[in-house]
Tab-separated table of C-alpha atoms and ligand atoms in Angstrom:
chain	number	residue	atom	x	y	z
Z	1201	UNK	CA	34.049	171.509	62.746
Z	1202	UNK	CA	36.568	168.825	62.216
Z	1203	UNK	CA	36.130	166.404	59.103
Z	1204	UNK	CA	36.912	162.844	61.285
Z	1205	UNK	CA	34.420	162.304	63.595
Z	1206	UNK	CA	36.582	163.156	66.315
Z	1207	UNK	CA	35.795	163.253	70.361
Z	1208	UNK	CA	37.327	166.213	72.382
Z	1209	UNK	CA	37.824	166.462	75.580
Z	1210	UNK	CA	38.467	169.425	77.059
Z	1211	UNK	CA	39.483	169.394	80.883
Z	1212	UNK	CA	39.768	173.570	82.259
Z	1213	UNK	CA	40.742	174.564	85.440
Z	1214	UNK	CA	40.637	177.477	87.982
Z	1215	UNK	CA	41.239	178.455	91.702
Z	1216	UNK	CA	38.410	180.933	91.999
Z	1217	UNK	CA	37.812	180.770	95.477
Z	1218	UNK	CA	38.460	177.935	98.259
Z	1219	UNK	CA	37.995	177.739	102.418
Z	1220	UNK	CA	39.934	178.222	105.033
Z	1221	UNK	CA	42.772	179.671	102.989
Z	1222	UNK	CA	43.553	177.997	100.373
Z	1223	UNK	CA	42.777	174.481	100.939
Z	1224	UNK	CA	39.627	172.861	99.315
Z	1225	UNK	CA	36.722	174.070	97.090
Z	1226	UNK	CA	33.897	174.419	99.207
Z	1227	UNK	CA	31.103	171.773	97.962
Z	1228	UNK	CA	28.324	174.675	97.516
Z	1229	UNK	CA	30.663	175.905	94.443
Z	1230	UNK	CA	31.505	172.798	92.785
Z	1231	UNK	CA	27.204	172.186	93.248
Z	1232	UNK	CA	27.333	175.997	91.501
Z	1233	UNK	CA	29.325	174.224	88.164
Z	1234	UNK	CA	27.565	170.647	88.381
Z	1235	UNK	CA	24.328	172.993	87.935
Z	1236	UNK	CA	25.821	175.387	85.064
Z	1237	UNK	CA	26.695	172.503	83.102
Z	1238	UNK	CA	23.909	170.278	84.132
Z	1239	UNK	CA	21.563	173.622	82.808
Z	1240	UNK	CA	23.572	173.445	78.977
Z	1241	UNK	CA	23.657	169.420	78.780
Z	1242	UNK	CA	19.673	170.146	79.226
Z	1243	UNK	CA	19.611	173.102	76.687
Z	1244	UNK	CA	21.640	173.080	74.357
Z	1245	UNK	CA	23.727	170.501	72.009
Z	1246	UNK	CA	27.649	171.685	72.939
Z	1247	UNK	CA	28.739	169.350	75.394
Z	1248	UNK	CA	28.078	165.202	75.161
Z	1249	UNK	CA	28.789	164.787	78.756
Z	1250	UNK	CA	30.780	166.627	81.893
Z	1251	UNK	CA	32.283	165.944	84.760
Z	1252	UNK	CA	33.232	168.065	87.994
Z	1253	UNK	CA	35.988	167.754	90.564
Z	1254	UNK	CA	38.176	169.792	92.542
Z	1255	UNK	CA	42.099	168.616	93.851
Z	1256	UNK	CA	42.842	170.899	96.805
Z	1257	UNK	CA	41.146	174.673	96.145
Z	1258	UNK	CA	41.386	173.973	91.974
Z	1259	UNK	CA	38.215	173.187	90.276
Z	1260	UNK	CA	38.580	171.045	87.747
Z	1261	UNK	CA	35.948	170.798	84.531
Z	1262	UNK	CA	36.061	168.239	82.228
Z	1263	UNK	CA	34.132	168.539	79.197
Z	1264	UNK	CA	33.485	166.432	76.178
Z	1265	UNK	CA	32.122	167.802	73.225
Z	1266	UNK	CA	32.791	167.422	69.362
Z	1267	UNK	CA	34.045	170.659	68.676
Z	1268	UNK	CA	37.569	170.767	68.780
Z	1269	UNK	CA	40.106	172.573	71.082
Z	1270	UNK	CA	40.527	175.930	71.354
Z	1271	UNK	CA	36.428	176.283	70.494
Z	1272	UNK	CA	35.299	179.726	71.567
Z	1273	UNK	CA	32.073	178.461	72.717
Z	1274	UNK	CA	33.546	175.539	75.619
Z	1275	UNK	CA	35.993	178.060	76.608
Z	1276	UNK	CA	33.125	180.840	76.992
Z	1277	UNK	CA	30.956	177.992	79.132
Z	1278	UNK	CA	33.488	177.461	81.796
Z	1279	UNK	CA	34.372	180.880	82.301
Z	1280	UNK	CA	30.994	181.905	82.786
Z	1281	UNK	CA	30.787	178.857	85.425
Z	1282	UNK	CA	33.373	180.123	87.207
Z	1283	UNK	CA	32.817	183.488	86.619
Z	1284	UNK	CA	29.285	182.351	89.169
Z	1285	UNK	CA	31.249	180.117	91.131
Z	1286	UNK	CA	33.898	183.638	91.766
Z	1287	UNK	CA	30.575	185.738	92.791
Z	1288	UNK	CA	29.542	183.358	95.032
Z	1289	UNK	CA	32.726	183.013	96.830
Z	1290	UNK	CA	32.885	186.941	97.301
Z	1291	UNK	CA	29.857	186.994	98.606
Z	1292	UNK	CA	30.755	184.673	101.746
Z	1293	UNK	CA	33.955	186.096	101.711
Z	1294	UNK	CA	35.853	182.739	101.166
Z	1295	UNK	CA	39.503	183.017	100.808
Z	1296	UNK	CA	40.972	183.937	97.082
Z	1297	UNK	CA	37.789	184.493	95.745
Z	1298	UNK	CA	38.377	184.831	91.609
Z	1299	UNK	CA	41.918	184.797	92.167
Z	1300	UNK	CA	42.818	182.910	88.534
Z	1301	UNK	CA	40.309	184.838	86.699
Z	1302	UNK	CA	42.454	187.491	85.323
Z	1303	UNK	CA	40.104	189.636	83.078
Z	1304	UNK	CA	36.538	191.191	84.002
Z	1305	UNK	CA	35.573	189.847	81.111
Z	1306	UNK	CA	35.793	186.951	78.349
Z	1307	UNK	CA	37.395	187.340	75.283
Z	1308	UNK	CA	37.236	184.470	73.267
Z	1309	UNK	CA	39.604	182.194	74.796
Z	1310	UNK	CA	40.278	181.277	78.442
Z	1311	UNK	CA	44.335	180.709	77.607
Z	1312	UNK	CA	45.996	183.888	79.351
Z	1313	UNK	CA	42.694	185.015	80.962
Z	1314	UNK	CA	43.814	182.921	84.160
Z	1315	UNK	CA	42.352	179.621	83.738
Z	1316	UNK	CA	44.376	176.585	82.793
Z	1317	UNK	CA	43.601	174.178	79.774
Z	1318	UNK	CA	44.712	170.726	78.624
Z	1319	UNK	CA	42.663	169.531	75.718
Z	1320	UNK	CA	42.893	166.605	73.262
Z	1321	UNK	CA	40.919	166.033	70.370
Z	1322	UNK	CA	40.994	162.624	68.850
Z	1323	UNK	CA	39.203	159.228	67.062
Z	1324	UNK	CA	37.978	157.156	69.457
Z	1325	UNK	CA	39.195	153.912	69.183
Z	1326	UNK	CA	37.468	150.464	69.654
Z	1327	UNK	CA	37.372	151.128	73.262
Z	1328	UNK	CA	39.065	154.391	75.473
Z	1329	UNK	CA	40.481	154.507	78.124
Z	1330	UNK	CA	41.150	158.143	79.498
Z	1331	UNK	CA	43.005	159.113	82.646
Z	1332	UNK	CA	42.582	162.887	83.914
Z	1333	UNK	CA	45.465	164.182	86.583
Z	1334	UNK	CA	44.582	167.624	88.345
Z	1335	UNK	CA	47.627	169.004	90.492
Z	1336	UNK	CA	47.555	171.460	93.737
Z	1337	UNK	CA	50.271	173.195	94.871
Z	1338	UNK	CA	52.704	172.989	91.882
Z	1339	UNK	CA	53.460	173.964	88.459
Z	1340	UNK	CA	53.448	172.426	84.796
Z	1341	UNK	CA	56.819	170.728	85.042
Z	1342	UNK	CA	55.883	168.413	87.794
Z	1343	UNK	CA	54.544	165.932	85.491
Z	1344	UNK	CA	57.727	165.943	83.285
Z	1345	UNK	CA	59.143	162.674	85.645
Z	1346	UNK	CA	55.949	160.731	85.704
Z	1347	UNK	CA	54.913	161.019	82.326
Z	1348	UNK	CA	59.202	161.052	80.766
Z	1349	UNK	CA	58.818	157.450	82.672
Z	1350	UNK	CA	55.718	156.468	81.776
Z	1351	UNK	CA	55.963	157.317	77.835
Z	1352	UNK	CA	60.015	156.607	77.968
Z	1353	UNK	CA	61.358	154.845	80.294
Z	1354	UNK	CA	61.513	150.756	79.586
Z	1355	UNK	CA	62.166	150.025	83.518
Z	1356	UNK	CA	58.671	151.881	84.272
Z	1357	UNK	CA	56.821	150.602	80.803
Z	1358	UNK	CA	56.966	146.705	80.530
Z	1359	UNK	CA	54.707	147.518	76.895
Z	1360	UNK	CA	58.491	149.580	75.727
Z	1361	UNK	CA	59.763	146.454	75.775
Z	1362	UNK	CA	57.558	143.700	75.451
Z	1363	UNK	CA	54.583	145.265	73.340
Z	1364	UNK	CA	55.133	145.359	69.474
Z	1365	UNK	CA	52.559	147.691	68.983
Z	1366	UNK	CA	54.718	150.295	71.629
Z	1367	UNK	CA	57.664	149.527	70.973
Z	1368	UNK	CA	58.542	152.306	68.540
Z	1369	UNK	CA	58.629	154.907	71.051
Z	1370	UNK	CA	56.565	158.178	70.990
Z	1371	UNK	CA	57.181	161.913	69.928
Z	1372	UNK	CA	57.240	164.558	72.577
Z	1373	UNK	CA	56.445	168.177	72.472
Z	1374	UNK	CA	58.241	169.976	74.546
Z	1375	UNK	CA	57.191	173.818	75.709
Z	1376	UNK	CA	59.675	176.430	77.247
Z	1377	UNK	CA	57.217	177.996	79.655
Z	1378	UNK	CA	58.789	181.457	79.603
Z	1379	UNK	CA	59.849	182.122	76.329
Z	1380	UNK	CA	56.492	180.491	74.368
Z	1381	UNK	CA	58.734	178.520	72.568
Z	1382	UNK	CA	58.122	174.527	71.526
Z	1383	UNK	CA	60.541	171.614	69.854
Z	1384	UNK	CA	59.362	168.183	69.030
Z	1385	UNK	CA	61.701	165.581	69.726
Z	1386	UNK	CA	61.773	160.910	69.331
Z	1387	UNK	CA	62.093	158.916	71.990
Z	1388	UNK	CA	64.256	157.095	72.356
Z	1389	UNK	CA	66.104	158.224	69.609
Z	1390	UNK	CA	66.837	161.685	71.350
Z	1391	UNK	CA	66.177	160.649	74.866
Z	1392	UNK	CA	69.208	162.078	75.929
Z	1393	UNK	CA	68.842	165.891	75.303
Z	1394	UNK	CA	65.817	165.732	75.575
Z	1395	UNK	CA	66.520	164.892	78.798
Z	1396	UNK	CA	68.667	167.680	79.348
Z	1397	UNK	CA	65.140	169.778	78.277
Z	1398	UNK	CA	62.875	167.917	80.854
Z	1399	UNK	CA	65.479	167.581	83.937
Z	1400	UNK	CA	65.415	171.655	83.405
Z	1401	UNK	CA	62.081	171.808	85.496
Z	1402	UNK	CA	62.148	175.180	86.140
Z	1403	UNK	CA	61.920	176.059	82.153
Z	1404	UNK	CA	60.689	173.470	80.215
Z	1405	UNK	CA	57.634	171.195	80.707
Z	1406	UNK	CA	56.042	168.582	78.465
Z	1407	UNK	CA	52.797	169.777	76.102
Z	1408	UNK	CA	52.039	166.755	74.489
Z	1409	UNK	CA	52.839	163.197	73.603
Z	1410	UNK	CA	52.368	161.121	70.618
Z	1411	UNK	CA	52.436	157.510	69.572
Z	1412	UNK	CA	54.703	156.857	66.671
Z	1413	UNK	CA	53.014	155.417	63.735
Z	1414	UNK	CA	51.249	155.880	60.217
Z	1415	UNK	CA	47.760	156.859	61.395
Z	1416	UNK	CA	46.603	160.620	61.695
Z	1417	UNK	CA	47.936	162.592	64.411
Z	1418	UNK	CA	44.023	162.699	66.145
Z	1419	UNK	CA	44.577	158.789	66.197
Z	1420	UNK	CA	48.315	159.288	67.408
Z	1421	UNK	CA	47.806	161.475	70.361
Z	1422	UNK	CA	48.485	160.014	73.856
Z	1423	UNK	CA	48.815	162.626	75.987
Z	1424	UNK	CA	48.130	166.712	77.071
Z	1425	UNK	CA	48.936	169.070	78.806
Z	1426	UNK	CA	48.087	172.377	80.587
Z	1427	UNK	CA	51.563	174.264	80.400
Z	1428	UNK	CA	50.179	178.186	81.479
Z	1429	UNK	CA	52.264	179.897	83.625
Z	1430	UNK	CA	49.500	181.863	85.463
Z	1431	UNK	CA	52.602	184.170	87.087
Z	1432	UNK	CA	53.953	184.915	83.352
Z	1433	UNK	CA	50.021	185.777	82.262
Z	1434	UNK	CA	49.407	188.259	84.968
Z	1435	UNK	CA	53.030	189.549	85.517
Z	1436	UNK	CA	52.620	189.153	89.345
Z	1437	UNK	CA	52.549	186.061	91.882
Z	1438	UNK	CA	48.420	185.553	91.931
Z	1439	UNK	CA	48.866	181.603	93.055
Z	1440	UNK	CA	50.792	179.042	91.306
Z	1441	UNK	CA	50.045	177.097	87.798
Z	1442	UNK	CA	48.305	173.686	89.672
Z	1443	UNK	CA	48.531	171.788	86.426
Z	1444	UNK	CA	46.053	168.901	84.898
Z	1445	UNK	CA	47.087	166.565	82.437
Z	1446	UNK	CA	44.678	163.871	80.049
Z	1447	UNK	CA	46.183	160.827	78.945
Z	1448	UNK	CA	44.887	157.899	76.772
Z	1449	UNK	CA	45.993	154.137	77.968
Z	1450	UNK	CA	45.671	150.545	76.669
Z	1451	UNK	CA	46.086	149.549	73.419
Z	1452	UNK	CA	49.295	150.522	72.121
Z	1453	UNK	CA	49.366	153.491	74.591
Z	1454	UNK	CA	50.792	152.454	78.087
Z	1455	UNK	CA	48.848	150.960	80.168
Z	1456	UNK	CA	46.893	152.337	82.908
Z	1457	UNK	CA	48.918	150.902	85.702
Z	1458	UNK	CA	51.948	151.873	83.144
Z	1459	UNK	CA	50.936	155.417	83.556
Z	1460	UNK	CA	49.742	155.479	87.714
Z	1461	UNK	CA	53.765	153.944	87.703
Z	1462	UNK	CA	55.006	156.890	86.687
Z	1463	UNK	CA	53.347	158.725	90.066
Z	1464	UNK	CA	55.368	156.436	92.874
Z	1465	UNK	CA	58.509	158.350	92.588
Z	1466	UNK	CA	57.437	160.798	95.737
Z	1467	UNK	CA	60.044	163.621	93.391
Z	1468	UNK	CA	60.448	166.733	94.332
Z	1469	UNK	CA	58.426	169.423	92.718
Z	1470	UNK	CA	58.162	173.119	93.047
Z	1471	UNK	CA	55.430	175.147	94.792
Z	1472	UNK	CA	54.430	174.269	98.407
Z	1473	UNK	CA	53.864	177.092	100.877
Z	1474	UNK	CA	53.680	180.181	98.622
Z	1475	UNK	CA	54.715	178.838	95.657
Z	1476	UNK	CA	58.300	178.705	96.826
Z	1477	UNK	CA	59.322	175.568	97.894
Z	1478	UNK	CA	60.077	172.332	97.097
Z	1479	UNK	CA	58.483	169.301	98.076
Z	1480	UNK	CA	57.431	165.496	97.430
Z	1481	UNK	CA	53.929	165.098	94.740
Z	1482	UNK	CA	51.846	162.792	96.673
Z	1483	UNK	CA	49.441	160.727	94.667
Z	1484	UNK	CA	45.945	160.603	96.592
Z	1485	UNK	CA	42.523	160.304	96.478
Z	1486	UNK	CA	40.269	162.977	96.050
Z	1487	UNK	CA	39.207	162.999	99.231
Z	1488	UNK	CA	42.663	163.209	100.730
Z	1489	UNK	CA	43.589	166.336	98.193
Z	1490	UNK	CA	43.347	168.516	101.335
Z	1491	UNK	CA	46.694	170.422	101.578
Z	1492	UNK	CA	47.050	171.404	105.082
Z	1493	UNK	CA	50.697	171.039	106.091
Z	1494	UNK	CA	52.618	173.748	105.355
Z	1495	UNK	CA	49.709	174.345	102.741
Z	1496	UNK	CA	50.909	170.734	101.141
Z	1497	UNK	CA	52.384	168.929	100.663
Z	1498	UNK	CA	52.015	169.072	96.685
Z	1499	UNK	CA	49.256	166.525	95.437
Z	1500	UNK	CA	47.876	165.068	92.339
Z	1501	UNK	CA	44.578	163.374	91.894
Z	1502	UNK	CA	44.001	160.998	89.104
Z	1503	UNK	CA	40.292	160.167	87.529
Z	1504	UNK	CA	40.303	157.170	84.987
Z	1505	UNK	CA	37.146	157.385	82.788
Z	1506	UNK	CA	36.236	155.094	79.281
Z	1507	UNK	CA	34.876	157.594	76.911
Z	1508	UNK	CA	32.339	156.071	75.102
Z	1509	UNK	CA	30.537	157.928	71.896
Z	1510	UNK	CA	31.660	161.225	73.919
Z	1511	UNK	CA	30.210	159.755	77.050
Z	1512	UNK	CA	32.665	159.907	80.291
Z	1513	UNK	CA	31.886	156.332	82.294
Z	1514	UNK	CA	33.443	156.128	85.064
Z	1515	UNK	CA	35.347	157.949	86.815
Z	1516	UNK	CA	37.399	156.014	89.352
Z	1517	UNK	CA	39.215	157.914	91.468
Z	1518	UNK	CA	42.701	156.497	90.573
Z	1519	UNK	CA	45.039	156.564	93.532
Z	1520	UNK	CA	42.268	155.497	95.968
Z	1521	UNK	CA	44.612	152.501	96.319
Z	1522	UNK	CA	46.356	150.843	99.147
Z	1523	UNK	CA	49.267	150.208	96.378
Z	1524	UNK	CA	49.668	153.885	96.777
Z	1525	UNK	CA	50.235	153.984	100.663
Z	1526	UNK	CA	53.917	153.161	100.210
Z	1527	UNK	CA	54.460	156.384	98.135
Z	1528	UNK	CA	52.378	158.195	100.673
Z	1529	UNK	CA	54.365	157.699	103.267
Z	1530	UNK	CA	57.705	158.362	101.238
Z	1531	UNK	CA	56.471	161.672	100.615
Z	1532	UNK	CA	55.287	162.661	104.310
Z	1533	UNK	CA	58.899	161.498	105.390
Z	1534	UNK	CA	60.411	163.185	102.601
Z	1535	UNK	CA	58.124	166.144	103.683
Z	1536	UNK	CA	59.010	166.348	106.811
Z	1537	UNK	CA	62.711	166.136	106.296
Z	1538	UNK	CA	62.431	169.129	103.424
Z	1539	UNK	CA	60.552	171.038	106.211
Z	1540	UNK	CA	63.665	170.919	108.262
Z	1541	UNK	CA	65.784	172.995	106.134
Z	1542	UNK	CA	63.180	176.021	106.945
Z	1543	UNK	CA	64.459	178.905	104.689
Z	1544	UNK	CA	67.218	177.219	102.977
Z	1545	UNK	CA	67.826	175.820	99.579
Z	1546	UNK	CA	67.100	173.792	98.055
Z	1547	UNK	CA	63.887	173.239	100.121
Z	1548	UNK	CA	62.964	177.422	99.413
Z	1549	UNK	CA	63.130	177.572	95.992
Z	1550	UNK	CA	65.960	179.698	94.212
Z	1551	UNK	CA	66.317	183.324	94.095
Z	1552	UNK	CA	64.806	183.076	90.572
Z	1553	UNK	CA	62.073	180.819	91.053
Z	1554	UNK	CA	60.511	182.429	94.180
Z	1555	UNK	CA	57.251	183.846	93.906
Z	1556	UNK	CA	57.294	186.042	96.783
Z	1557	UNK	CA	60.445	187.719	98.139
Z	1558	UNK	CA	61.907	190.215	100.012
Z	1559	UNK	CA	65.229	190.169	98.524
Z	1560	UNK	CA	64.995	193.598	97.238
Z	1561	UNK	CA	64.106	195.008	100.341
Z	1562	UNK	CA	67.130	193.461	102.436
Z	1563	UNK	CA	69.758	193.953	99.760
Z	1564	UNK	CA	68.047	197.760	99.120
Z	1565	UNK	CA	68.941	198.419	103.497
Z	1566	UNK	CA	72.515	196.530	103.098
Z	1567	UNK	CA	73.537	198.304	100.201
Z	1568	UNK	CA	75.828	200.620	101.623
Z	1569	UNK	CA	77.060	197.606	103.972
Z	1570	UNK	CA	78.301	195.974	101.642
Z	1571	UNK	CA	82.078	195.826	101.078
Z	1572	UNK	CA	84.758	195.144	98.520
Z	1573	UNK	CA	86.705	191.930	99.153
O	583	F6R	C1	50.484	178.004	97.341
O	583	F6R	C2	49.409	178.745	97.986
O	583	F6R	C3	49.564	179.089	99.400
O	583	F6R	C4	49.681	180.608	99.589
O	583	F6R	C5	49.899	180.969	101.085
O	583	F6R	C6	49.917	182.482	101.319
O	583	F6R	O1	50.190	177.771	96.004
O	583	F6R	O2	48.424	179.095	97.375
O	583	F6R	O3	50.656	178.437	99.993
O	583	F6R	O4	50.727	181.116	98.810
O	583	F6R	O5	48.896	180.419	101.876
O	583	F6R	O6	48.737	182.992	100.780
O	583	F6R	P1	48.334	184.522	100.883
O	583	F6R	O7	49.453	185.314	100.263
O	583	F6R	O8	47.054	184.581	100.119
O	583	F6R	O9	48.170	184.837	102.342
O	584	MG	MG1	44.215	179.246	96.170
O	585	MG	MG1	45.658	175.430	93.837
């Protein structure tokens, strides 16, 4: 157990199962984890509260507890959730039923087993405002542009420049998805490369974020990030990384509307239709996290709690906003033009980066086709 009294919160994900294809949770599974967790709040003294959502077919738990991250015993609670939530969607045969869950059984730690994790322990300050984002149809890089402007970038953050108390900066650690490698670098002193690091989508994404300053690093930390590559972990295409992300606001942090800025870019991520194209992330509400078009476009959810003594109040469902529409409709334009492009780059994804392909088959029957110039 930590020494500080510290709060964690622990938010863990998994597509185990969604309807038709693979759009949205059904609601009978998310009642399946609101009852597992309901069951332990009632039995036991891990968790101080919980809260359940899905974006898309992702379920998203997020848990806060007091035990730290990485504790054997949170991890162990939502895989057996969704280890239920898995049988129940074999049983009614709905579509990718235990897809993320990569092992039969749990061993210790959900990291590599299939699931996804972003988890932050930290001091609560005088009051704490927490913002959860849960991605569908994308990977762990998408939120390199909204959270590189929101923790960076003085024409997003008025608090960069006008703020004392945020004006040094903060530290970001930066994670090379394939080669489980990680380099902490100052902003803005090294905004440039580290630039170069975070424009590189297709390698590098951002772990975590800290505010600059003499306190503790548990007192420091601003942001986190889930950064699996569920296609590195199981060593085949088994659906793409859909990404969530926790971030603390206010006070020194950005603000809230400082951070939501960050999401009105409509950029291009990748995933889309079989985790192989590129498209616009469209901020929405929950209820509108129902990729249908071309399985998409790519969305992201947002859920702004205050956590209170480990309580979660709240949540509001963050981009249920008209000041979002504008974005919205960006991205279904910019959707809609990608979509023209069809099978070309750089709406498919690259060679490299596709998830499915046949481009062993067709250059295995043009081999002998192929000619000298
Ligand atoms: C993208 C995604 C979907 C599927 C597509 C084909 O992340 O999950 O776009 O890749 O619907 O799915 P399968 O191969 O299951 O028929
Ligand atoms: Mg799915
Ligand atoms: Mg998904």
């Amino acid at each position: 157990m930590p020494e500080e009294k510290t709060t964690t919160i622990s938010v863990i994900k998994a597509d185990v199962g969604s309807l038709p294809g693979h759009v949205i949770v059904p609601d009978c599974m998310l009642e399946i984890l609101e009852e597992h967790l309901r069951k332990e709040m009632k039995e036991s003294k891990l968790l101080n509260d919980y809260y359940v959502f899905n974006c898309g077919d992702d379920i998203e738990l997020v848990l806060s507890h007091n035990r730290g991250e990485d504790d054997e015993k949170i991890h162990e609670l939502a895989w057996n959730g969704f280890m239920d939530a898995a049988e129940h969607a074999r049983k009614n045969k709905f579509y990718g039923a235990g897809q993320d869950l990569l092992a039969d059984s749990f061993s210790g730690n959900v990291k590599g087993q299939g699931p996804g994790v972003a988890e932050m322990e930290f001091v609560e300050r005088k009051s704490d405002p927490l913002l959860v984002f849960a991605c569908d149809k994308t990977d762990p890089a998408a939120f390199n542009l909204p959270l590189f402007k929101a923790f960076a970038d003085p024409f997003n953050t008025a608090g960069l420049v006008i703020d004392p108390s945020t004006t040094a900066g903060f530290e970001f650690e930066i994670v090379d998805v394939y080669d489980s490698k990680k380099v902490r670098m100052s902003c803005p002193e090294e905004m440039y490369s580290m630039l170069a690091l975070l424009g590189t989508t297709s390698r590098y994404a951002v772990k975590r974020i800290w505010k600059k300053g003499e306190e503790s690093e548990k007192e420091r930390v601003a942001c986190s990030v889930c950064t699996e590559k569920l296609n590195v972990s199981a060593g085949k295409y088994v659906g793409k990384d859909d990404p969530v992300a926790i971030c603390r606001a206010q006070s020194g942090m950005p603000a809230v509307g400082e951070i939501l800025e960050g999401f009105t870019t409509a950029h291009l991520v990748s995933g889309w239709m079989r985790g192989s194209h590129k498209g616009p992330l469209m901020p929405v509400a929950r209820a509108d996290a129902s990729p249908t078009r071309f399985d998409g476009p790519p969305r992201v959810v947002g859920k702004g709690f205050q956590v209170s003594h480990g309580k979660l109040h709240g949540p509001r469902d963050l981009f249920a906003d008209v000041s979002f529409d504008h974005t919205r409709k960006q991205c279904m334009e910019i959707a809609h033009y990608m979509r023209q492009h069809g099978p070309f780059e750089p709406h498919r994804v690259s060679e490299k980066e596709l998830e499915y392909t046949t481009m062993p088959q067709v250059m295995d029957a043009l081999k002998e086709r192929f000619e000298d110039i």
